[in-house]
mmCIF file of C-alpha atoms in Angstrom:
data_model
loop_
_atom_site.group_PDB
_atom_site.id
_atom_site.type_symbol
_atom_site.label_atom_id
_atom_site.label_comp_id
_atom_site.label_asym_id
_atom_site.label_seq_id
_atom_site.Cartn_x
_atom_site.Cartn_y
_atom_site.Cartn_z
ATOM 1 C CA MET X 1 72.420 16.862 -55.259
ATOM 2 C CA THR X 2 71.399 17.014 -51.540
ATOM 3 C CA LEU X 3 70.041 13.815 -50.054
ATOM 4 C CA LYS X 4 67.036 14.602 -47.943
ATOM 5 C CA VAL X 5 66.160 12.294 -45.022
ATOM 6 C CA LYS X 6 62.985 12.719 -43.128
ATOM 7 C CA PRO X 7 63.293 13.356 -39.316
ATOM 8 C CA PHE X 8 61.306 10.204 -38.488
ATOM 9 C CA THR X 9 63.716 8.133 -40.601
ATOM 10 C CA LEU X 10 66.625 9.619 -38.645
ATOM 11 C CA PHE X 11 64.866 8.687 -35.440
ATOM 12 C CA LEU X 12 64.454 5.129 -36.601
ATOM 13 C CA TYR X 13 68.153 4.949 -37.446
ATOM 14 C CA ALA X 14 68.981 6.272 -34.018
ATOM 15 C CA VAL X 15 66.765 3.679 -32.324
ATOM 16 C CA LEU X 16 68.266 0.912 -34.411
ATOM 17 C CA LEU X 17 71.776 1.994 -33.472
ATOM 18 C CA ALA X 18 70.845 2.087 -29.758
ATOM 19 C CA VAL X 19 69.305 -1.363 -29.984
ATOM 20 C CA LEU X 20 72.503 -2.723 -31.611
ATOM 21 C CA LEU X 21 74.848 -1.075 -29.088
ATOM 22 C CA LEU X 22 72.800 -1.675 -25.986
ATOM 23 C CA GLY X 23 71.709 -5.165 -27.091
ATOM 24 C CA TRP X 24 75.360 -6.138 -27.484
ATOM 25 C CA GLN X 25 76.016 -4.862 -23.943
ATOM 26 C CA VAL X 26 73.112 -6.851 -22.540
ATOM 27 C CA LEU X 27 74.001 -10.060 -24.284
ATOM 28 C CA PHE X 28 77.667 -10.062 -23.578
ATOM 29 C CA LYS X 29 78.090 -7.975 -20.390
ATOM 30 C CA ASN X 30 74.959 -7.962 -18.267
ATOM 31 C CA LYS X 31 73.801 -11.364 -19.715
ATOM 32 C CA ASN X 32 70.170 -10.532 -18.895
ATOM 33 C CA PRO X 33 67.881 -9.697 -21.799
ATOM 34 C CA ARG X 34 65.227 -8.405 -19.405
ATOM 35 C CA ASP X 35 67.424 -5.347 -18.845
ATOM 36 C CA LEU X 36 67.086 -4.268 -22.425
ATOM 37 C CA THR X 37 63.709 -2.725 -21.710
ATOM 38 C CA ASP X 38 65.200 -0.625 -18.922
ATOM 39 C CA LEU X 39 68.132 0.471 -21.104
ATOM 40 C CA LEU X 40 65.835 1.629 -23.916
ATOM 41 C CA GLU X 41 63.370 3.336 -21.631
ATOM 42 C CA PRO X 42 64.847 6.850 -22.078
ATOM 43 C CA LEU X 43 64.293 6.680 -25.835
ATOM 44 C CA PHE X 44 60.533 6.261 -25.443
ATOM 45 C CA ARG X 45 59.841 8.259 -22.260
ATOM 46 C CA LYS X 46 56.981 10.689 -22.307
ATOM 47 C CA LYS X 47 55.465 12.946 -19.762
ATOM 48 C CA SER X 48 52.799 11.343 -17.609
ATOM 49 C CA GLU X 49 49.142 12.344 -18.041
ATOM 50 C CA TRP X 50 49.156 12.968 -14.292
ATOM 51 C CA THR X 51 51.807 14.958 -12.417
ATOM 52 C CA GLY X 52 52.171 15.539 -8.755
ATOM 53 C CA LEU X 53 53.165 13.855 -5.501
ATOM 54 C CA ILE X 54 52.699 10.216 -4.483
ATOM 55 C CA THR X 55 53.128 9.693 -0.778
ATOM 56 C CA LEU X 56 54.641 6.519 0.610
ATOM 57 C CA TRP X 57 54.863 5.483 4.259
ATOM 58 C CA ASN X 58 57.875 3.217 4.759
ATOM 59 C CA VAL X 59 57.632 1.196 7.974
ATOM 60 C CA ASN X 60 60.440 -1.130 8.912
ATOM 61 C CA PHE X 61 58.281 -4.060 9.900
ATOM 62 C CA ILE X 62 61.034 -6.139 8.444
ATOM 63 C CA GLU X 63 64.597 -5.092 9.263
ATOM 64 C CA CYS X 64 67.198 -5.449 6.528
ATOM 65 C CA GLY X 65 70.695 -6.834 7.000
ATOM 66 C CA THR X 66 71.798 -3.222 6.928
ATOM 67 C CA GLY X 67 68.998 -2.180 9.250
ATOM 68 C CA SER X 68 66.860 -0.288 6.744
ATOM 69 C CA ASN X 69 65.677 -0.581 3.146
ATOM 70 C CA THR X 70 66.202 3.165 2.578
ATOM 71 C CA ARG X 71 69.201 2.882 0.265
ATOM 72 C CA TRP X 72 67.528 0.326 -1.985
ATOM 73 C CA LEU X 73 64.123 2.049 -1.980
ATOM 74 C CA ASN X 74 65.610 5.442 -2.850
ATOM 75 C CA LEU X 75 67.338 3.908 -5.894
ATOM 76 C CA GLN X 76 64.051 2.503 -7.176
ATOM 77 C CA ILE X 77 62.294 5.791 -6.548
ATOM 78 C CA GLU X 78 64.986 7.687 -8.474
ATOM 79 C CA ARG X 79 64.483 5.421 -11.500
ATOM 80 C CA PHE X 80 60.716 5.726 -11.343
ATOM 81 C CA GLU X 81 60.806 9.474 -11.241
ATOM 82 C CA LYS X 82 63.147 9.614 -14.243
ATOM 83 C CA GLN X 83 60.777 7.359 -16.141
ATOM 84 C CA ASN X 84 57.778 9.522 -15.223
ATOM 85 C CA PRO X 85 58.657 13.232 -15.484
ATOM 86 C CA GLY X 86 56.553 15.378 -13.257
ATOM 87 C CA VAL X 87 55.741 12.527 -10.838
ATOM 88 C CA PHE X 88 57.448 12.482 -7.504
ATOM 89 C CA ILE X 89 57.366 9.984 -4.568
ATOM 90 C CA ASP X 90 57.553 11.493 -1.128
ATOM 91 C CA VAL X 91 58.784 8.872 1.410
ATOM 92 C CA ARG X 92 58.002 9.172 5.092
ATOM 93 C CA ASN X 93 59.785 6.757 7.397
ATOM 94 C CA ILE X 94 57.341 6.095 10.150
ATOM 95 C CA THR X 95 57.173 3.837 13.255
ATOM 96 C CA PRO X 96 54.589 1.041 13.667
ATOM 97 C CA SER X 97 53.122 2.786 16.700
ATOM 98 C CA ARG X 98 52.542 5.962 14.714
ATOM 99 C CA VAL X 99 50.916 4.007 11.923
ATOM 100 C CA LYS X 100 48.450 2.621 14.482
ATOM 101 C CA MET X 101 47.689 6.143 15.699
ATOM 102 C CA TYR X 102 46.812 7.376 12.208
ATOM 103 C CA PHE X 103 44.296 4.595 11.730
ATOM 104 C CA GLN X 104 42.369 5.728 14.786
ATOM 105 C CA GLY X 105 39.752 8.490 14.771
ATOM 106 C CA ASN X 106 37.342 9.822 12.199
ATOM 107 C CA GLU X 107 39.711 11.966 10.133
ATOM 108 C CA ARG X 108 42.219 9.272 9.256
ATOM 109 C CA GLU X 109 41.614 9.059 5.478
ATOM 110 C CA SER X 110 42.608 12.715 4.876
ATOM 111 C CA LEU X 111 45.959 12.078 6.516
ATOM 112 C CA LEU X 112 46.850 8.743 4.960
ATOM 113 C CA PRO X 113 49.422 8.073 2.164
ATOM 114 C CA ASP X 114 48.965 6.586 -1.256
ATOM 115 C CA ILE X 115 51.285 3.613 -0.668
ATOM 116 C CA ILE X 116 51.895 2.000 2.742
ATOM 117 C CA ALA X 117 53.996 -0.800 4.147
ATOM 118 C CA LEU X 118 51.955 -3.814 5.300
ATOM 119 C CA PRO X 119 52.551 -5.320 8.759
ATOM 120 C CA VAL X 120 53.455 -8.957 9.260
ATOM 121 C CA TYR X 121 51.109 -10.107 11.987
ATOM 122 C CA GLU X 122 48.734 -7.346 13.026
ATOM 123 C CA ASP X 123 45.769 -6.094 10.993
ATOM 124 C CA ILE X 124 46.587 -2.438 11.545
ATOM 125 C CA ILE X 125 45.172 -1.316 8.177
ATOM 126 C CA PRO X 126 41.459 -2.016 7.545
ATOM 127 C CA GLU X 127 41.274 -4.269 4.468
ATOM 128 C CA GLY X 128 38.496 -2.136 3.021
ATOM 129 C CA LEU X 129 40.987 0.718 2.586
ATOM 130 C CA LEU X 130 43.391 -1.388 0.533
ATOM 131 C CA VAL X 131 42.981 -1.638 -3.223
ATOM 132 C CA ASP X 132 42.523 -5.157 -4.680
ATOM 133 C CA LEU X 133 45.390 -5.285 -7.179
ATOM 134 C CA HIS X 134 44.365 -8.423 -9.037
ATOM 135 C CA GLU X 135 43.305 -6.559 -12.182
ATOM 136 C CA PHE X 136 46.838 -5.230 -12.570
ATOM 137 C CA PHE X 137 48.674 -8.572 -12.252
ATOM 138 C CA GLY X 138 48.350 -11.478 -14.673
ATOM 139 C CA GLN X 139 48.683 -15.136 -13.667
ATOM 140 C CA GLU X 140 52.220 -15.249 -15.008
ATOM 141 C CA ASP X 141 53.159 -12.221 -12.825
ATOM 142 C CA LEU X 142 51.778 -13.959 -9.748
ATOM 143 C CA LYS X 143 53.391 -17.308 -10.507
ATOM 144 C CA ARG X 144 56.790 -15.601 -10.394
ATOM 145 C CA LEU X 145 56.253 -14.684 -6.727
ATOM 146 C CA ASN X 146 57.666 -16.880 -3.962
ATOM 147 C CA PRO X 147 54.606 -18.752 -2.520
ATOM 148 C CA ILE X 148 55.272 -17.445 0.988
ATOM 149 C CA ALA X 149 55.418 -13.854 -0.237
ATOM 150 C CA TYR X 150 52.306 -14.353 -2.416
ATOM 151 C CA LYS X 151 50.220 -15.811 0.496
ATOM 152 C CA HIS X 152 51.258 -12.924 2.702
ATOM 153 C CA VAL X 153 49.376 -10.393 0.516
ATOM 154 C CA ILE X 154 46.175 -12.468 -0.116
ATOM 155 C CA ARG X 155 43.180 -11.764 2.068
ATOM 156 C CA ASP X 156 39.819 -13.411 1.319
ATOM 157 C CA GLY X 157 40.785 -13.749 -2.307
ATOM 158 C CA ARG X 158 41.913 -10.120 -2.636
ATOM 159 C CA LEU X 159 45.458 -9.098 -3.571
ATOM 160 C CA ILE X 160 46.006 -6.357 -0.985
ATOM 161 C CA GLY X 161 49.649 -5.612 -1.681
ATOM 162 C CA VAL X 162 52.871 -6.387 -3.513
ATOM 163 C CA PRO X 163 55.713 -8.210 -1.697
ATOM 164 C CA TYR X 164 59.121 -6.943 -2.574
ATOM 165 C CA MET X 165 61.728 -8.584 -0.351
ATOM 166 C CA MET X 166 62.338 -11.446 2.072
ATOM 167 C CA GLY X 167 64.636 -11.950 5.026
ATOM 168 C CA ALA X 168 65.964 -15.083 6.726
ATOM 169 C CA TYR X 169 67.053 -16.298 10.126
ATOM 170 C CA ALA X 170 70.465 -17.809 10.856
ATOM 171 C CA ILE X 171 72.384 -19.567 13.604
ATOM 172 C CA LEU X 172 75.455 -17.531 14.596
ATOM 173 C CA PHE X 173 78.322 -19.091 16.559
ATOM 174 C CA ASN X 174 80.833 -17.155 18.650
ATOM 175 C CA LEU X 175 83.910 -18.956 17.271
ATOM 176 C CA GLN X 176 86.126 -17.990 20.189
ATOM 177 C CA LEU X 177 83.721 -19.538 22.729
ATOM 178 C CA ALA X 178 83.178 -22.503 20.467
ATOM 179 C CA HIS X 179 86.928 -23.145 20.260
ATOM 180 C CA GLU X 180 87.419 -22.727 24.002
ATOM 181 C CA SER X 181 84.543 -25.148 24.617
ATOM 182 C CA GLY X 182 85.807 -27.791 22.216
ATOM 183 C CA VAL X 183 82.930 -27.317 19.771
ATOM 184 C CA VAL X 184 83.813 -28.189 16.172
ATOM 185 C CA ILE X 185 81.192 -26.863 13.767
ATOM 186 C CA PRO X 186 80.508 -29.341 10.941
ATOM 187 C CA GLU X 187 80.267 -28.581 7.272
ATOM 188 C CA GLY X 188 76.784 -28.593 5.768
ATOM 189 C CA GLN X 189 73.373 -28.721 7.413
ATOM 190 C CA LEU X 190 73.104 -28.653 11.194
ATOM 191 C CA ASP X 191 70.790 -30.891 13.209
ATOM 192 C CA PHE X 192 69.343 -30.423 16.614
ATOM 193 C CA ALA X 193 71.541 -33.233 18.112
ATOM 194 C CA PHE X 194 74.685 -31.204 17.300
ATOM 195 C CA LEU X 195 73.019 -27.946 18.324
ATOM 196 C CA ASP X 196 72.144 -29.511 21.683
ATOM 197 C CA SER X 197 75.734 -30.633 22.330
ATOM 198 C CA ALA X 198 77.089 -27.211 21.313
ATOM 199 C CA VAL X 199 74.655 -25.373 23.569
ATOM 200 C CA ARG X 200 75.540 -27.527 26.534
ATOM 201 C CA ALA X 201 79.265 -27.229 25.924
ATOM 202 C CA MET X 202 79.084 -23.395 25.797
ATOM 203 C CA THR X 203 77.014 -23.063 28.966
ATOM 204 C CA PHE X 204 79.407 -22.623 31.890
ATOM 205 C CA THR X 205 80.419 -20.261 34.724
ATOM 206 C CA GLU X 206 83.804 -18.564 34.654
ATOM 207 C CA LYS X 207 85.288 -17.729 38.001
ATOM 208 C CA LYS X 208 87.938 -15.039 38.457
ATOM 209 C CA GLY X 209 88.747 -14.472 42.069
ATOM 210 C CA LYS X 210 85.534 -13.614 43.858
ATOM 211 C CA THR X 211 83.631 -12.793 40.664
ATOM 212 C CA GLU X 212 81.699 -15.108 38.460
ATOM 213 C CA LYS X 213 80.678 -14.653 34.782
ATOM 214 C CA GLN X 214 77.849 -16.760 33.429
ATOM 215 C CA TYR X 215 78.038 -17.903 29.788
ATOM 216 C CA TYR X 216 74.847 -19.026 28.031
ATOM 217 C CA GLY X 217 74.789 -21.545 25.223
ATOM 218 C CA PHE X 218 71.843 -20.005 23.316
ATOM 219 C CA CYS X 219 70.011 -16.735 22.989
ATOM 220 C CA THR X 220 67.406 -15.107 20.733
ATOM 221 C CA TYR X 221 64.714 -12.426 20.871
ATOM 222 C CA SER X 222 61.045 -11.777 20.090
ATOM 223 C CA THR X 223 59.480 -8.582 18.687
ATOM 224 C CA PRO X 224 55.998 -7.884 17.331
ATOM 225 C CA TYR X 225 57.209 -8.328 13.757
ATOM 226 C CA SER X 226 60.151 -10.751 14.120
ATOM 227 C CA ARG X 227 59.785 -14.029 15.953
ATOM 228 C CA PRO X 228 62.818 -16.221 15.144
ATOM 229 C CA LEU X 229 61.748 -19.052 17.395
ATOM 230 C CA LEU X 230 58.652 -19.697 15.276
ATOM 231 C CA SER X 231 61.019 -20.758 12.490
ATOM 232 C CA ILE X 232 62.527 -23.591 14.513
ATOM 233 C CA ILE X 233 59.510 -24.761 16.569
ATOM 234 C CA TYR X 234 57.870 -27.739 14.889
ATOM 235 C CA GLY X 235 54.564 -29.384 15.698
ATOM 236 C CA ASP X 236 51.708 -31.254 14.109
ATOM 237 C CA ARG X 237 48.147 -30.641 15.127
ATOM 238 C CA GLU X 238 49.463 -28.984 18.295
ATOM 239 C CA LYS X 239 51.407 -32.094 19.443
ATOM 240 C CA ILE X 240 54.865 -31.231 20.667
ATOM 241 C CA VAL X 241 57.739 -33.116 19.012
ATOM 242 C CA ASN X 242 60.277 -33.753 21.751
ATOM 243 C CA GLU X 243 63.239 -33.844 19.379
ATOM 244 C CA SER X 244 62.297 -30.503 17.946
ATOM 245 C CA ALA X 245 63.489 -27.163 19.102
ATOM 246 C CA TYR X 246 60.550 -26.973 21.528
ATOM 247 C CA GLY X 247 61.812 -29.923 23.582
ATOM 248 C CA TYR X 248 65.423 -28.798 23.444
ATOM 249 C CA LEU X 249 64.570 -25.245 24.576
ATOM 250 C CA ILE X 250 62.874 -26.675 27.699
ATOM 251 C CA ARG X 251 65.908 -28.754 28.480
ATOM 252 C CA TRP X 252 68.337 -25.877 27.770
ATOM 253 C CA HIS X 253 66.365 -23.672 30.148
ATOM 254 C CA ASN X 254 66.547 -26.322 32.871
ATOM 255 C CA ILE X 255 70.344 -26.481 32.739
ATOM 256 C CA GLY X 256 70.754 -22.668 32.729
ATOM 257 C CA ALA X 257 71.683 -22.390 29.023
ATOM 258 C CA LEU X 258 69.183 -19.579 28.340
ATOM 259 C CA PRO X 259 69.460 -16.094 29.771
ATOM 260 C CA SER X 260 66.630 -15.196 32.127
ATOM 261 C CA GLY X 261 63.745 -13.340 30.394
ATOM 262 C CA MET X 262 64.953 -14.347 26.909
ATOM 263 C CA MET X 263 61.400 -14.876 25.602
ATOM 264 C CA ASP X 264 60.800 -11.116 26.057
ATOM 265 C CA PHE X 265 64.133 -9.860 24.778
ATOM 266 C CA SER X 266 64.339 -7.152 22.144
ATOM 267 C CA TYR X 267 66.832 -7.668 19.370
ATOM 268 C CA ASN X 268 69.218 -5.154 21.011
ATOM 269 C CA GLN X 269 69.139 -6.952 24.333
ATOM 270 C CA ALA X 270 70.021 -10.302 22.710
ATOM 271 C CA TRP X 271 72.697 -8.642 20.502
ATOM 272 C CA ASP X 272 74.319 -6.998 23.530
ATOM 273 C CA LEU X 273 74.678 -10.331 25.333
ATOM 274 C CA PHE X 274 76.086 -11.994 22.208
ATOM 275 C CA ALA X 275 78.253 -9.291 20.642
ATOM 276 C CA GLY X 276 78.632 -6.659 23.341
ATOM 277 C CA GLN X 277 79.364 -8.799 26.378
ATOM 278 C CA GLY X 278 80.399 -11.969 24.583
ATOM 279 C CA LYS X 279 78.425 -14.084 27.032
ATOM 280 C CA VAL X 280 76.446 -16.161 24.488
ATOM 281 C CA GLY X 281 77.785 -19.026 22.368
ATOM 282 C CA ILE X 282 74.941 -19.224 19.835
ATOM 283 C CA MET X 283 72.480 -16.545 18.681
ATOM 284 C CA LEU X 284 69.402 -17.106 16.588
ATOM 285 C CA ALA X 285 68.860 -13.903 14.616
ATOM 286 C CA SER X 286 68.090 -12.238 11.308
ATOM 287 C CA THR X 287 70.736 -11.238 8.744
ATOM 288 C CA ARG X 288 71.023 -7.947 10.572
ATOM 289 C CA ALA X 289 73.337 -9.683 13.114
ATOM 290 C CA ILE X 290 75.705 -10.805 10.337
ATOM 291 C CA TYR X 291 76.066 -7.309 8.910
ATOM 292 C CA GLN X 292 76.422 -5.758 12.362
ATOM 293 C CA MET X 293 79.245 -8.102 13.244
ATOM 294 C CA ARG X 294 80.943 -7.315 9.936
ATOM 295 C CA ALA X 295 80.686 -3.595 10.728
ATOM 296 C CA LEU X 296 82.248 -4.209 14.116
ATOM 297 C CA GLN X 297 85.103 -6.208 12.590
ATOM 298 C CA GLN X 298 85.804 -3.451 10.084
ATOM 299 C CA ALA X 299 86.079 -1.068 13.058
ATOM 300 C CA GLY X 300 88.630 -3.415 14.730
ATOM 301 C CA LYS X 301 86.074 -4.775 17.199
ATOM 302 C CA GLY X 302 83.830 -7.805 17.415
ATOM 303 C CA PHE X 303 84.924 -11.415 16.877
ATOM 304 C CA ASP X 304 84.798 -14.158 14.295
ATOM 305 C CA ILE X 305 81.503 -15.899 13.770
ATOM 306 C CA ALA X 306 80.271 -18.961 11.929
ATOM 307 C CA VAL X 307 76.937 -18.612 10.188
ATOM 308 C CA LYS X 308 74.704 -21.635 9.595
ATOM 309 C CA ALA X 309 71.244 -22.140 8.216
ATOM 310 C CA LEU X 310 68.504 -23.366 10.590
ATOM 311 C CA PRO X 311 68.237 -27.123 11.266
ATOM 312 C CA TYR X 312 65.748 -28.689 8.832
ATOM 313 C CA HIS X 313 63.413 -31.574 9.736
ATOM 314 C CA GLY X 314 62.266 -32.365 6.256
ATOM 315 C CA SER X 315 58.819 -30.816 6.636
ATOM 316 C CA GLY X 316 58.076 -27.236 5.611
ATOM 317 C CA MET X 317 59.512 -24.463 7.730
ATOM 318 C CA PHE X 318 57.908 -21.189 8.772
ATOM 319 C CA LEU X 319 59.226 -17.726 7.878
ATOM 320 C CA ASP X 320 57.787 -14.382 8.923
ATOM 321 C CA GLN X 321 60.241 -12.057 7.180
ATOM 322 C CA VAL X 322 58.312 -10.809 4.140
ATOM 323 C CA ALA X 323 58.015 -7.088 3.333
ATOM 324 C CA ALA X 324 55.212 -5.696 1.182
ATOM 325 C CA PHE X 325 53.529 -2.430 0.153
ATOM 326 C CA GLY X 326 49.804 -1.856 -0.373
ATOM 327 C CA ILE X 327 47.915 0.944 -2.090
ATOM 328 C CA LEU X 328 45.187 2.834 -0.275
ATOM 329 C CA ARG X 329 41.900 3.396 -1.967
ATOM 330 C CA THR X 330 41.670 6.385 -4.354
ATOM 331 C CA ASP X 331 39.228 7.763 -6.930
ATOM 332 C CA ASP X 332 42.067 8.943 -9.162
ATOM 333 C CA ARG X 333 42.541 6.151 -11.663
ATOM 334 C CA ILE X 334 45.713 7.529 -13.306
ATOM 335 C CA LYS X 335 47.359 8.082 -9.960
ATOM 336 C CA LEU X 336 46.410 4.553 -8.934
ATOM 337 C CA GLU X 337 48.006 3.133 -12.112
ATOM 338 C CA LEU X 338 51.174 5.092 -11.377
ATOM 339 C CA CYS X 339 51.300 3.661 -7.877
ATOM 340 C CA VAL X 340 50.892 0.164 -9.350
ATOM 341 C CA SER X 341 53.628 0.890 -11.930
ATOM 342 C CA PHE X 342 55.999 1.840 -9.107
ATOM 343 C CA LEU X 343 55.294 -1.315 -7.150
ATOM 344 C CA LYS X 344 55.727 -3.463 -10.278
ATOM 345 C CA GLY X 345 59.128 -1.786 -10.773
ATOM 346 C CA LEU X 346 60.207 -3.198 -7.405
ATOM 347 C CA LEU X 347 59.730 -6.673 -8.876
ATOM 348 C CA LYS X 348 61.963 -6.168 -11.882
ATOM 349 C CA ASP X 349 64.958 -8.519 -11.995
ATOM 350 C CA ARG X 350 67.484 -5.693 -11.588
ATOM 351 C CA ALA X 351 65.701 -4.267 -8.542
ATOM 352 C CA GLN X 352 65.417 -7.724 -6.987
ATOM 353 C CA ARG X 353 69.113 -8.483 -7.480
ATOM 354 C CA GLU X 354 69.964 -5.146 -5.904
ATOM 355 C CA LEU X 355 68.456 -6.351 -2.615
ATOM 356 C CA LYS X 356 71.931 -7.692 -1.975
ATOM 357 C CA THR X 357 72.957 -4.107 -1.160
ATOM 358 C CA VAL X 358 70.766 -4.189 1.964
ATOM 359 C CA GLY X 359 71.354 -7.852 2.945
ATOM 360 C CA MET X 360 67.983 -9.200 1.831
ATOM 361 C CA PHE X 361 66.603 -11.755 -0.609
ATOM 362 C CA PRO X 362 64.354 -11.621 -3.718
ATOM 363 C CA VAL X 363 60.627 -12.540 -3.695
ATOM 364 C CA ILE X 364 60.768 -13.488 -7.375
ATOM 365 C CA ASN X 365 61.430 -17.106 -8.387
ATOM 366 C CA GLY X 366 64.335 -17.742 -10.722
ATOM 367 C CA ILE X 367 66.667 -15.065 -9.357
ATOM 368 C CA ASP X 368 69.244 -17.257 -7.764
ATOM 369 C CA ASP X 369 72.713 -16.916 -6.333
ATOM 370 C CA ILE X 370 72.906 -13.185 -5.826
ATOM 371 C CA TYR X 371 75.178 -14.044 -2.900
ATOM 372 C CA ALA X 372 77.418 -16.482 -4.797
ATOM 373 C CA ASP X 373 80.440 -14.494 -3.652
ATOM 374 C CA ASP X 374 79.278 -14.370 -0.009
ATOM 375 C CA PRO X 375 79.391 -17.879 1.564
ATOM 376 C CA GLN X 376 77.659 -16.873 4.777
ATOM 377 C CA MET X 377 74.692 -15.311 3.047
ATOM 378 C CA HIS X 378 74.665 -17.801 0.177
ATOM 379 C CA GLN X 379 73.886 -20.720 2.480
ATOM 380 C CA LEU X 380 70.911 -18.783 3.817
ATOM 381 C CA GLU X 381 69.838 -17.953 0.280
ATOM 382 C CA THR X 382 70.005 -21.688 -0.565
ATOM 383 C CA SER X 383 68.015 -22.623 2.594
ATOM 384 C CA LEU X 384 65.065 -20.452 1.600
ATOM 385 C CA LYS X 385 63.667 -23.364 -0.416
ATOM 386 C CA ASN X 386 62.973 -25.099 2.917
ATOM 387 C CA PHE X 387 60.478 -22.427 3.961
ATOM 388 C CA ILE X 388 56.970 -23.017 2.715
ATOM 389 C CA TYR X 389 54.811 -21.475 5.436
ATOM 390 C CA GLY X 390 54.378 -17.811 6.405
ATOM 391 C CA PRO X 391 51.969 -15.426 8.156
ATOM 392 C CA GLY X 392 49.498 -15.994 5.331
ATOM 393 C CA ASP X 393 49.089 -19.620 6.452
ATOM 394 C CA GLU X 394 46.690 -18.887 9.253
ATOM 395 C CA GLN X 395 46.174 -22.473 10.505
ATOM 396 C CA VAL X 396 49.953 -23.113 10.716
ATOM 397 C CA LEU X 397 50.455 -19.733 12.402
ATOM 398 C CA ARG X 398 47.792 -20.515 15.049
ATOM 399 C CA ILE X 399 49.518 -23.848 15.842
ATOM 400 C CA LEU X 400 52.911 -22.226 16.141
ATOM 401 C CA GLU X 401 51.666 -19.336 18.248
ATOM 402 C CA ASN X 402 49.933 -21.792 20.579
ATOM 403 C CA GLN X 403 53.199 -23.645 20.925
ATOM 404 C CA TYR X 404 55.113 -20.379 21.419
ATOM 405 C CA ASP X 405 52.700 -19.249 24.214
ATOM 406 C CA ARG X 406 52.956 -22.666 25.881
ATOM 407 C CA LEU X 407 56.753 -22.587 25.644
ATOM 408 C CA LYS X 408 56.837 -19.125 27.171
ATOM 409 C CA ARG X 409 54.720 -20.233 30.101
ATOM 410 C CA GLN X 410 56.885 -23.309 30.708
ATOM 411 C CA LEU X 411 60.113 -21.344 30.587
ATOM 412 C CA ASN X 412 58.735 -18.890 33.120
ATOM 413 C CA VAL X 413 57.910 -21.585 35.687
ATOM 414 C CA GLN X 414 60.542 -24.261 35.129
ATOM 415 C CA GLY X 415 64.218 -24.277 35.455
ATOM 416 C CA VAL X 416 66.996 -23.600 37.874
ATOM 417 C CA GLY X 417 66.015 -20.038 38.694
ATOM 418 C CA HIS X 418 69.101 -18.510 37.049
#
């Protein structure tokens, strides 16, 4: 007698077997039950009701440790396209200046993408063109977001985008100069008193014959979308705290510890002084500097560095390194939902952990210690809890920018004229 089994019953058996096998893998290998959904996705995949091209403008307002988010972004796009047969995402890497150009003139909407990177400080994109995404995100979804990242995408109660990664700033020491200057870097958290002594010790002039070489204790940079000094300038109601970075920067300038024009330096200018010429003892920079120095060392160049988290006063710190994408207004509901689905995919645990591949940090609470095997990056990862203010905190930002402008004026008129 032949035993007849219906096709649907066979399908159920196959699904059950897959659940048993893949579930075992998740529980005992990956140790993350959330990944089970991703592993079973191919079994239930169906062709989308809408097929075609979704355009995405990727703007590096926030630089990754590896310079660009391209590697990570392409991986997420590849997964999304596999899960949605017939739907493709076309990425265009574009500069901030070109983005501004496209938002000028009367024909802009016909040229714009479906998904676009959101700037940190400037309001380049008219808010009326960005879709309010609140209907697609429940309260539990929003509670998972880091508060700084969440505030960055809220405008007048509207959710204008989805944050997907964060950066951090660090203090980098040239260990050769530190050793030669008698600077011993302590374990644990730095304070400004130590930083002040180190900056002073590593500010000197080296004379060789008739030539002189000036060494500077401290250097950083300022760009339209990355302002490291805002993360160490502290103030309350626009009153300057003398023992804060503000007061120390004035004093460092007066003893010649800062290179001339530093407040207008690009990242590359500061990096050249620190890594190229070796004339700076301490650099305040993003994680990009850590990864660049590692690349130099692998090439047999560069020098040893010590990486420390920023000094912490005990009050909330400010961080401007938050990357986000928004969706531009569309009448095609299905296409809009696909765009939202893609952005939600960037917040999955696996995608957030994979930010390690580009030297960045998750925006989702509860994903900890992705750099447990990287002491330099791990201490920055741990220090992120000290940051509670970002560009979305307009009052705090106004105070800091006022202090920054005042500092810039003072550094331009005071000092020894070096």
